[in-house]
XYZ file of C-alpha atoms in Angstrom:
595
model
C 207.632 -77.264 -73.471
C 209.942 -78.895 -71.483
C 209.425 -79.755 -67.993
C 211.672 -78.315 -65.559
C 214.386 -81.069 -63.691
C 212.219 -80.864 -59.945
C 208.915 -81.400 -62.086
C 210.608 -84.724 -63.772
C 211.704 -85.720 -60.133
C 208.536 -85.241 -58.314
C 206.766 -86.953 -60.906
C 209.701 -89.668 -60.525
C 209.098 -89.561 -57.138
C 204.904 -89.255 -57.029
C 205.421 -92.447 -60.147
C 207.840 -94.882 -57.679
C 204.672 -94.456 -54.557
C 202.070 -95.941 -56.194
C 204.207 -98.693 -57.976
C 205.441 -99.099 -54.291
C 201.836 -99.049 -52.783
C 200.523 -101.177 -56.144
C 203.215 -103.823 -55.493
C 202.311 -103.994 -51.508
C 198.862 -104.863 -52.800
C 198.923 -107.220 -55.171
C 201.675 -109.117 -52.522
C 198.836 -109.057 -49.863
C 196.487 -110.267 -52.667
C 198.624 -113.314 -53.775
C 199.215 -114.411 -49.843
C 194.585 -113.958 -50.043
C 194.248 -116.265 -52.701
C 197.065 -118.600 -52.291
C 198.497 -118.735 -48.338
C 197.105 -117.448 -44.876
C 197.152 -113.745 -45.235
C 194.032 -111.703 -44.756
C 192.658 -108.477 -46.048
C 192.785 -107.015 -42.422
C 195.801 -107.257 -39.169
C 195.001 -110.149 -37.119
C 193.897 -108.552 -33.592
C 196.168 -109.533 -30.306
C 195.041 -111.176 -27.310
C 193.437 -107.743 -25.735
C 190.934 -107.875 -29.275
C 190.547 -111.187 -30.435
C 191.267 -113.920 -27.470
C 193.336 -117.018 -28.489
C 193.982 -119.753 -26.939
C 195.494 -120.256 -23.527
C 197.681 -123.647 -22.868
C 198.768 -124.144 -19.035
C 202.639 -126.159 -19.020
C 203.303 -127.491 -15.443
C 207.083 -127.767 -15.044
C 208.908 -131.299 -13.924
C 212.860 -131.573 -14.196
C 213.338 -135.280 -14.526
C 215.312 -136.366 -11.597
C 211.957 -135.498 -9.179
C 214.094 -132.899 -8.272
C 211.925 -129.064 -7.757
C 211.964 -126.526 -10.442
C 214.027 -123.794 -8.844
C 212.573 -119.862 -9.897
C 216.225 -119.099 -11.952
C 214.712 -122.304 -14.117
C 211.218 -121.588 -14.875
C 211.707 -117.911 -15.607
C 214.501 -119.172 -18.066
C 211.858 -121.184 -19.408
C 209.299 -118.135 -19.660
C 212.158 -116.391 -21.429
C 212.491 -119.211 -24.077
C 209.052 -119.646 -24.667
C 208.704 -115.868 -25.386
C 211.308 -116.618 -28.041
C 209.514 -119.952 -29.549
C 206.462 -117.708 -29.654
C 207.531 -114.418 -31.225
C 210.171 -116.319 -33.509
C 208.264 -114.911 -36.711
C 207.327 -111.072 -34.807
C 205.115 -109.414 -32.776
C 202.622 -111.523 -32.135
C 201.343 -110.359 -29.096
C 201.125 -113.974 -26.714
C 201.222 -113.254 -22.997
C 203.371 -115.617 -21.393
C 203.652 -115.358 -17.577
C 204.794 -118.066 -14.202
C 202.262 -119.694 -11.950
C 203.375 -120.013 -8.439
C 206.115 -121.918 -8.201
C 205.943 -124.913 -10.957
C 203.482 -123.106 -13.640
C 203.822 -120.832 -16.950
C 200.636 -120.169 -18.384
C 201.072 -119.225 -22.191
C 197.847 -117.301 -24.544
C 198.780 -116.709 -28.066
C 196.018 -114.679 -29.659
C 193.398 -115.978 -31.963
C 192.962 -119.632 -32.964
C 196.706 -121.170 -33.007
C 198.059 -123.938 -35.160
C 198.863 -127.518 -34.469
C 203.372 -126.065 -35.274
C 203.122 -123.316 -32.718
C 201.737 -125.476 -29.961
C 204.048 -128.372 -30.837
C 206.856 -125.394 -30.148
C 205.343 -124.314 -27.223
C 204.958 -127.548 -25.454
C 208.455 -128.954 -26.913
C 211.005 -129.331 -23.775
C 213.275 -129.972 -26.290
C 216.533 -131.249 -25.367
C 219.005 -131.038 -28.936
C 221.981 -133.101 -29.256
C 224.271 -133.819 -32.389
C 224.472 -137.402 -33.160
C 226.291 -139.220 -35.796
C 224.354 -141.599 -38.582
C 225.378 -144.828 -38.170
C 222.339 -146.247 -40.595
C 218.889 -146.039 -41.491
C 216.038 -147.453 -43.274
C 212.373 -146.798 -44.081
C 211.228 -145.683 -41.685
C 207.340 -146.815 -42.292
C 205.144 -148.097 -45.066
C 206.364 -145.550 -47.266
C 207.651 -145.270 -51.239
C 211.375 -146.325 -50.837
C 212.377 -142.628 -52.842
C 210.032 -141.228 -49.809
C 212.110 -141.939 -46.767
C 215.635 -142.022 -48.548
C 217.696 -139.940 -46.290
C 220.977 -139.509 -47.909
C 219.728 -137.249 -51.078
C 222.650 -135.655 -52.479
C 222.991 -131.370 -52.935
C 223.188 -128.801 -50.519
C 226.152 -126.070 -50.259
C 227.942 -127.533 -46.990
C 225.695 -129.729 -45.623
C 222.518 -131.208 -47.042
C 218.866 -131.598 -45.710
C 218.045 -136.136 -44.717
C 214.846 -135.542 -44.541
C 211.320 -134.246 -46.579
C 211.013 -131.084 -47.154
C 208.281 -131.064 -44.289
C 210.728 -132.642 -41.921
C 211.659 -128.871 -40.729
C 208.639 -127.892 -40.793
C 206.988 -130.008 -37.868
C 208.232 -129.799 -34.242
C 210.082 -132.298 -32.576
C 207.305 -132.428 -29.386
C 204.941 -134.262 -31.521
C 202.644 -137.585 -30.591
C 205.143 -139.342 -31.282
C 207.432 -138.029 -28.672
C 208.981 -139.541 -26.541
C 207.188 -141.090 -23.429
C 207.959 -140.278 -20.022
C 209.028 -143.126 -17.965
C 212.748 -144.068 -19.275
C 212.761 -147.032 -19.893
C 215.973 -149.204 -18.980
C 218.702 -149.292 -21.338
C 219.634 -153.361 -22.552
C 223.435 -153.213 -21.765
C 223.247 -156.731 -24.398
C 222.870 -154.630 -27.627
C 226.656 -153.031 -26.262
C 229.301 -154.747 -28.610
C 231.997 -156.247 -26.652
C 234.515 -153.500 -26.621
C 232.931 -150.323 -26.505
C 234.456 -147.939 -29.425
C 236.545 -144.732 -28.474
C 235.055 -142.915 -32.037
C 230.760 -142.013 -32.052
C 230.838 -143.034 -35.339
C 232.650 -146.237 -35.689
C 230.556 -148.397 -37.711
C 231.292 -151.436 -34.740
C 228.559 -149.500 -32.527
C 226.315 -151.962 -34.461
C 226.060 -155.282 -33.341
C 224.090 -158.477 -34.711
C 221.736 -157.738 -31.612
C 221.117 -154.312 -32.178
C 220.484 -154.739 -36.048
C 218.063 -156.845 -35.278
C 216.962 -154.730 -33.096
C 216.065 -151.758 -35.919
C 215.533 -154.402 -38.597
C 212.262 -154.650 -36.266
C 212.066 -151.085 -35.600
C 208.822 -149.741 -37.675
C 208.038 -145.537 -36.581
C 204.530 -146.119 -36.350
C 205.349 -149.075 -33.223
C 205.138 -148.365 -29.714
C 209.145 -149.154 -29.699
C 209.039 -145.814 -30.958
C 207.384 -144.207 -27.895
C 210.630 -145.181 -26.059
C 213.424 -143.739 -28.749
C 214.916 -141.184 -27.250
C 215.220 -143.173 -23.924
C 218.785 -144.415 -24.397
C 221.920 -143.199 -22.493
C 224.058 -140.017 -24.480
C 227.359 -142.531 -24.541
C 225.066 -144.948 -26.252
C 223.326 -145.513 -29.926
C 219.523 -144.297 -30.690
C 217.165 -146.352 -32.781
C 214.977 -143.457 -33.368
C 212.431 -141.777 -36.723
C 212.156 -138.331 -38.564
C 209.642 -136.152 -37.941
C 207.465 -137.354 -40.731
C 208.514 -141.500 -39.739
C 209.824 -142.070 -43.143
C 212.987 -142.960 -42.377
C 214.558 -145.114 -39.475
C 217.896 -144.210 -37.876
C 220.781 -145.720 -35.863
C 222.257 -143.130 -34.407
C 225.855 -142.872 -32.174
C 226.692 -141.484 -28.432
C 225.977 -137.700 -28.592
C 228.904 -135.898 -29.554
C 227.908 -132.091 -29.123
C 224.545 -130.131 -27.094
C 222.286 -128.012 -28.318
C 224.316 -124.948 -25.901
C 226.590 -124.224 -28.350
C 224.333 -123.246 -31.009
C 224.452 -119.214 -30.594
C 222.301 -118.798 -33.319
C 219.853 -119.825 -36.464
C 218.542 -118.690 -39.007
C 217.297 -119.147 -42.545
C 219.029 -117.310 -45.567
C 219.323 -117.463 -49.267
C 221.747 -119.892 -49.434
C 224.749 -118.393 -51.485
C 228.325 -119.675 -53.453
C 231.997 -118.963 -52.484
C 231.705 -116.334 -55.405
C 229.032 -114.855 -53.337
C 225.699 -114.676 -56.112
C 222.727 -116.643 -54.658
C 221.510 -119.987 -55.179
C 217.986 -119.528 -54.522
C 217.627 -121.966 -52.619
C 216.489 -121.623 -48.363
C 219.541 -122.385 -46.156
C 219.987 -122.653 -42.301
C 222.511 -121.507 -41.324
C 223.789 -121.772 -37.900
C 226.330 -120.147 -36.312
C 228.113 -122.212 -32.720
C 230.146 -120.737 -29.635
C 234.111 -121.430 -29.472
C 233.705 -125.207 -28.048
C 231.155 -126.060 -30.636
C 233.868 -124.539 -33.281
C 236.587 -126.569 -32.589
C 234.453 -129.275 -31.425
C 232.542 -129.671 -34.623
C 235.384 -128.569 -36.357
C 237.091 -132.533 -35.880
C 233.226 -134.267 -36.221
C 233.419 -132.125 -40.094
C 236.864 -133.623 -40.800
C 235.819 -136.773 -39.950
C 232.568 -137.233 -41.950
C 233.811 -134.935 -44.992
C 234.400 -138.353 -47.819
C 233.377 -141.372 -45.539
C 231.559 -143.695 -47.278
C 227.195 -142.902 -46.411
C 225.692 -143.060 -44.639
C 228.270 -142.415 -42.219
C 229.143 -139.256 -44.004
C 226.075 -137.570 -42.392
C 225.192 -136.206 -38.547
C 221.710 -135.453 -36.586
C 220.268 -132.753 -34.816
C 218.141 -134.772 -32.370
C 215.406 -132.689 -31.090
C 213.913 -134.770 -28.216
C 215.009 -138.269 -28.953
C 213.122 -137.383 -32.708
C 215.617 -136.716 -35.842
C 215.122 -132.904 -37.198
C 217.724 -133.219 -39.735
C 220.312 -135.570 -41.318
C 222.561 -133.384 -43.411
C 225.394 -134.496 -45.735
C 228.664 -133.355 -44.479
C 230.330 -132.397 -48.040
C 233.165 -129.585 -46.272
C 235.677 -129.359 -43.326
C 233.523 -126.216 -41.617
C 236.208 -125.075 -38.714
C 234.721 -122.136 -38.511
C 231.869 -122.680 -36.613
C 228.718 -122.572 -38.917
C 227.896 -124.994 -40.953
C 224.803 -124.725 -43.225
C 221.548 -127.203 -43.850
C 220.577 -126.872 -47.596
C 217.873 -129.097 -49.275
C 214.090 -129.060 -50.912
C 213.485 -126.503 -48.075
C 210.786 -123.358 -48.156
C 211.002 -120.574 -46.409
C 208.729 -121.733 -44.304
C 210.015 -124.832 -43.585
C 214.224 -123.614 -43.128
C 212.240 -120.752 -40.777
C 210.986 -123.713 -38.582
C 213.713 -125.336 -38.683
C 216.327 -121.925 -37.894
C 214.033 -121.372 -34.719
C 213.832 -125.373 -33.039
C 217.704 -125.052 -33.312
C 217.940 -121.819 -31.678
C 215.783 -122.143 -28.582
C 215.753 -125.847 -28.924
C 217.014 -125.706 -24.982
C 214.991 -125.417 -22.465
C 216.470 -126.683 -18.824
C 212.843 -128.596 -17.937
C 210.310 -130.241 -19.485
C 207.447 -129.377 -19.157
C 203.354 -131.426 -19.237
C 200.160 -129.766 -20.347
C 197.965 -129.303 -17.853
C 195.109 -127.863 -19.907
C 194.083 -125.703 -23.148
C 191.708 -123.731 -23.618
C 189.769 -120.912 -25.597
C 189.906 -117.778 -23.982
C 187.848 -114.739 -25.157
C 189.248 -111.047 -25.251
C 190.908 -108.967 -22.447
C 189.083 -106.045 -23.667
C 186.854 -106.383 -26.800
C 186.275 -104.845 -30.113
C 184.722 -101.642 -28.031
C 187.447 -100.752 -26.591
C 188.965 -100.794 -29.769
C 185.431 -98.703 -32.164
C 186.712 -96.103 -28.137
C 190.279 -96.255 -29.477
C 189.547 -95.959 -33.440
C 187.500 -93.215 -33.216
C 189.412 -91.526 -30.616
C 192.243 -91.418 -33.674
C 189.456 -90.092 -36.302
C 188.359 -86.849 -33.847
C 192.217 -86.431 -33.898
C 192.366 -86.457 -37.501
C 189.073 -84.394 -37.614
C 191.255 -81.725 -35.466
C 194.698 -81.889 -37.728
C 192.241 -81.057 -41.311
C 190.414 -78.187 -39.164
C 193.265 -76.201 -38.426
C 195.455 -77.578 -41.904
C 191.725 -76.149 -43.312
C 192.073 -72.847 -40.986
C 195.824 -71.998 -41.155
C 196.633 -72.270 -44.340
C 193.128 -72.236 -46.638
C 193.315 -74.916 -50.040
C 197.031 -75.682 -48.682
C 195.357 -78.064 -46.504
C 193.770 -79.892 -49.047
C 197.354 -81.363 -50.150
C 197.322 -81.919 -45.645
C 194.435 -83.949 -45.924
C 195.235 -85.998 -48.956
C 198.827 -86.955 -47.233
C 197.243 -88.427 -43.853
C 195.308 -90.305 -46.081
C 197.924 -91.781 -48.328
C 200.214 -92.739 -44.842
C 196.922 -93.883 -43.597
C 196.831 -96.313 -46.633
C 200.103 -97.268 -46.632
C 200.219 -97.910 -42.817
C 197.430 -99.872 -43.124
C 198.811 -102.361 -45.997
C 202.309 -102.396 -43.731
C 201.227 -104.049 -41.253
C 198.245 -106.350 -43.165
C 201.706 -107.400 -44.626
C 203.169 -107.955 -41.610
C 200.389 -109.358 -39.880
C 200.376 -112.094 -43.146
C 204.225 -112.339 -43.724
C 205.516 -111.668 -39.601
C 202.767 -112.680 -37.231
C 202.186 -109.503 -36.085
C 198.902 -108.494 -34.369
C 197.477 -105.457 -33.820
C 196.850 -104.268 -29.980
C 195.277 -101.591 -27.816
C 198.717 -100.281 -28.171
C 199.505 -100.379 -31.013
C 196.067 -98.425 -32.106
C 197.433 -96.115 -29.480
C 201.462 -95.571 -31.289
C 199.264 -95.369 -34.513
C 197.319 -92.089 -32.653
C 200.426 -91.439 -31.675
C 201.577 -90.446 -34.705
C 199.159 -88.381 -36.522
C 200.612 -85.522 -34.375
C 204.236 -86.339 -35.572
C 202.887 -86.868 -39.419
C 201.171 -83.420 -38.885
C 203.836 -81.746 -37.552
C 205.935 -82.370 -40.805
C 203.601 -80.814 -42.731
C 203.478 -77.363 -40.368
C 206.953 -77.411 -40.808
C 207.734 -77.444 -44.408
C 204.511 -75.283 -44.939
C 206.208 -72.313 -42.719
C 209.863 -72.795 -44.182
C 207.654 -72.520 -47.321
C 206.039 -69.336 -46.206
C 209.073 -68.062 -45.108
C 210.826 -67.981 -48.096
C 207.917 -66.485 -49.468
C 208.344 -63.092 -46.850
C 212.347 -63.497 -47.889
C 211.529 -62.869 -51.271
C 211.517 -65.624 -53.111
C 208.716 -66.744 -55.980
C 206.346 -69.321 -55.289
C 208.193 -71.830 -56.923
C 211.615 -71.554 -55.617
C 210.008 -70.849 -52.547
C 208.930 -74.439 -52.252
C 212.307 -75.638 -53.311
C 213.914 -73.599 -50.498
C 211.698 -74.293 -48.146
C 212.522 -77.727 -48.696
C 216.037 -78.099 -48.430
C 215.342 -76.570 -44.995
C 211.820 -78.211 -44.068
C 213.282 -81.744 -44.796
C 216.373 -81.551 -42.620
C 214.377 -80.335 -39.091
C 211.585 -83.465 -40.372
C 214.561 -86.225 -40.739
C 215.895 -84.527 -36.685
C 212.586 -84.999 -35.317
C 211.450 -88.499 -36.429
C 215.084 -89.586 -36.308
C 214.934 -88.915 -32.579
C 211.048 -90.739 -32.814
C 212.773 -93.612 -34.511
C 215.398 -94.213 -31.908
C 212.721 -94.273 -28.989
C 210.664 -96.275 -31.084
C 213.953 -98.800 -31.626
C 214.500 -99.367 -27.744
C 210.968 -99.820 -26.520
C 210.680 -102.126 -28.837
C 214.237 -103.841 -27.653
C 213.817 -103.626 -24.258
C 209.518 -104.070 -23.533
C 207.478 -107.191 -24.305
C 203.691 -107.686 -25.184
C 201.567 -105.038 -25.293
C 204.690 -102.717 -24.880
C 206.568 -103.954 -27.764
C 203.445 -103.554 -30.221
C 202.905 -99.912 -28.969
C 206.776 -99.492 -29.610
C 206.382 -101.595 -33.283
C 203.422 -98.732 -34.110
C 204.958 -95.877 -33.228
C 208.167 -96.855 -35.554
C 206.356 -97.885 -38.603
C 203.991 -94.676 -38.608
C 207.456 -92.928 -38.240
C 208.935 -94.334 -41.394
C 206.141 -93.926 -43.457
C 206.051 -89.680 -42.419
C 208.922 -89.788 -43.389
C 207.982 -91.706 -47.094
C 204.990 -89.754 -47.698
C 206.678 -86.037 -47.088
C 209.005 -87.002 -49.652
C 207.648 -88.995 -51.709
C 204.331 -87.445 -52.151
C 204.051 -83.561 -49.804
C 206.609 -82.410 -51.987
C 206.433 -83.000 -55.517
C 202.377 -82.898 -55.283
C 203.436 -79.542 -54.020
C 206.223 -79.064 -56.781
C 203.186 -79.290 -59.184
C 200.906 -77.081 -57.528
C 203.237 -74.692 -57.776
C 203.475 -73.794 -60.805
C 199.985 -73.941 -61.284
C 198.144 -70.763 -62.119
C 196.083 -70.207 -59.001
C 199.097 -70.626 -56.665
C 202.138 -68.450 -58.833
C 199.449 -65.893 -59.201
C 198.834 -66.167 -55.167
C 195.163 -66.359 -54.252
C 193.872 -65.289 -51.191
C 192.074 -68.637 -50.700
C 195.836 -70.337 -51.013
C 197.307 -70.197 -48.740
C 200.410 -68.575 -49.918
C 199.519 -65.489 -50.714
C 202.516 -63.168 -50.154
C 201.111 -59.621 -49.745
C 199.104 -61.128 -46.117
C 202.100 -63.197 -45.544
C 203.640 -59.513 -45.307
C 205.625 -59.996 -48.943
C 204.885 -56.499 -50.939
C 206.738 -56.804 -53.810
C 207.383 -54.480 -56.815
C 207.198 -57.043 -59.999
C 208.106 -60.442 -59.842
C 210.956 -60.771 -57.367
C 211.819 -57.390 -55.662
C 210.458 -55.278 -53.049
C 209.249 -52.043 -53.453
C 210.706 -49.087 -50.963
C 208.012 -48.934 -47.630
C 205.574 -45.568 -47.980
C 206.540 -43.121 -45.568
C 203.777 -41.419 -44.123
C 203.438 -37.267 -43.064
C 203.119 -37.508 -39.534
C 199.398 -35.821 -38.061
C 198.213 -35.647 -42.624
C 197.337 -38.700 -43.304
C 198.787 -38.793 -46.284
C 200.913 -40.196 -48.285
C 204.211 -38.542 -49.317
C 204.814 -39.193 -53.833
C 207.669 -40.458 -54.662
C 209.436 -37.386 -55.441
C 209.395 -35.810 -51.514
C 211.062 -39.427 -50.266
C 213.791 -38.863 -52.332
C 214.246 -34.972 -51.591
C 213.622 -36.122 -48.323
C 216.944 -38.549 -48.486
C 218.993 -36.360 -50.238
C 218.744 -33.917 -47.940
C 220.140 -35.869 -45.767
C 223.064 -36.641 -47.055
C 223.171 -33.620 -47.576
C 223.665 -32.403 -44.035
C 225.575 -35.810 -43.112
C 228.505 -34.535 -45.407
C 228.640 -30.822 -44.127
C 228.756 -32.155 -40.722
C 231.562 -33.829 -41.633
C 232.969 -30.977 -43.207
C 232.811 -29.035 -39.777
C 234.198 -31.351 -38.081
C 237.245 -32.021 -40.772
C 237.732 -27.345 -40.694
C 237.446 -27.732 -36.377
C 240.443 -30.339 -36.122
C 242.181 -28.237 -39.030
C 242.007 -25.062 -36.755
């Protein structure tokens, strides 16, 4: 016999949910064997411990660091640390000169470099380039063709390393050699007249592994700069600074598209500039576009080191240049972070770096999980008492919700740097109550429909339409609260908001793609269709007494004092007598009016 539309929809929903769960588990398995993913969510500072870095703030000119500068630096460092997701890092000021950064787990080198970078970001035109060290010339070639608007001039790893590497500029600024200047100072920053014989001789002798590379970032902004890229594979002569990093309002890593909107499949870094940067960069791109190589390149310079030196492949007048090249998702994201969060108002010196123990530890995590299990057990007991066998669907739905939540937390821990804190565990425990509320609303709507005389199959569909609107309204309010809290909060509170919002979405997915489809299939079984007393959906116990399949039986009238039931004929006779008496009264009233 052909299945009904409701049954087909239920089966499709269950298949989609199964595919989603298996696909998510498959992605995590791929990450475990081919990347740095794990089968468990990473823990936050309060549960695992981590690394603490103490930074001493200082200004280049020796002036005292103002309080607002220190707070701005804290904000930018927090953006850098949290750029990949909720990392549950703790970033605070210590006194009037220091900033303490505590990172969960063992901080990798890229994260430490991102924190320590003072990040003086500039735009300089490329005047010439060469091989920076003893490497293959093809590797050092910074001017390869390709890309959508502007191509990355470095290797694939060039964007993945932060500029505050071991070759960062020295703290003491070396005096500039004015003998390197041409007799007549060029008006344009991209004029090759900046390359004097003396500057060319210095460039030829320059290697990225030499001591001279330590002073590469000390050239004045209005003079050429000899420096290297992050890998040390390529060296450059760059013209004077034409723009600074303050004109960048946003930078994101994304998959590139063609002019028709089709995906190129390559990762690019999309930059957005403010009004000042849009106007200035429009002029720069007009000058560089079509110029001979390498004068058609410009360099992003961070702390005196070249992050990227793309080729200008179009006039960019909207302030939205994109950098393309041999990027991976990780390297594109790293470059985007460096450009977006590049400018700190002050410089930092690392005072200390040490491992720290967990502030709470596994005992508190165990206590939190125990509290969650107790709450879950209470929900199970209530469901079994209130809904009998139907409570098993509540238990199964909670299991599916738990599996989904666990897999999603593990996935975000791998891909977005999420760290599970005790506050995050609290968010999950709170969500158990929200999920149980959704089931109760749904089951009670089904019971209401049964009381109104619907069959079990019709009651499920009728109850679902009413219940789902209520569930969406309730979960919508919870999710909105979680989003607002996530945006406004920091640290552990942010982690609580994250898990609360995530589990709210999981609740909607589970009730729509598991609870209702399974209930639809159960309603076709003999156990529930027959209204078994243990089913939790017995019409008689719910107060709905049937005559046949869909109609109510008329209530039976009892005789006063006798305690016996009247027969159907007696009830019918009483009804007729009442009608006759009413007709007589109406006739008497009409006769009185005529007289």
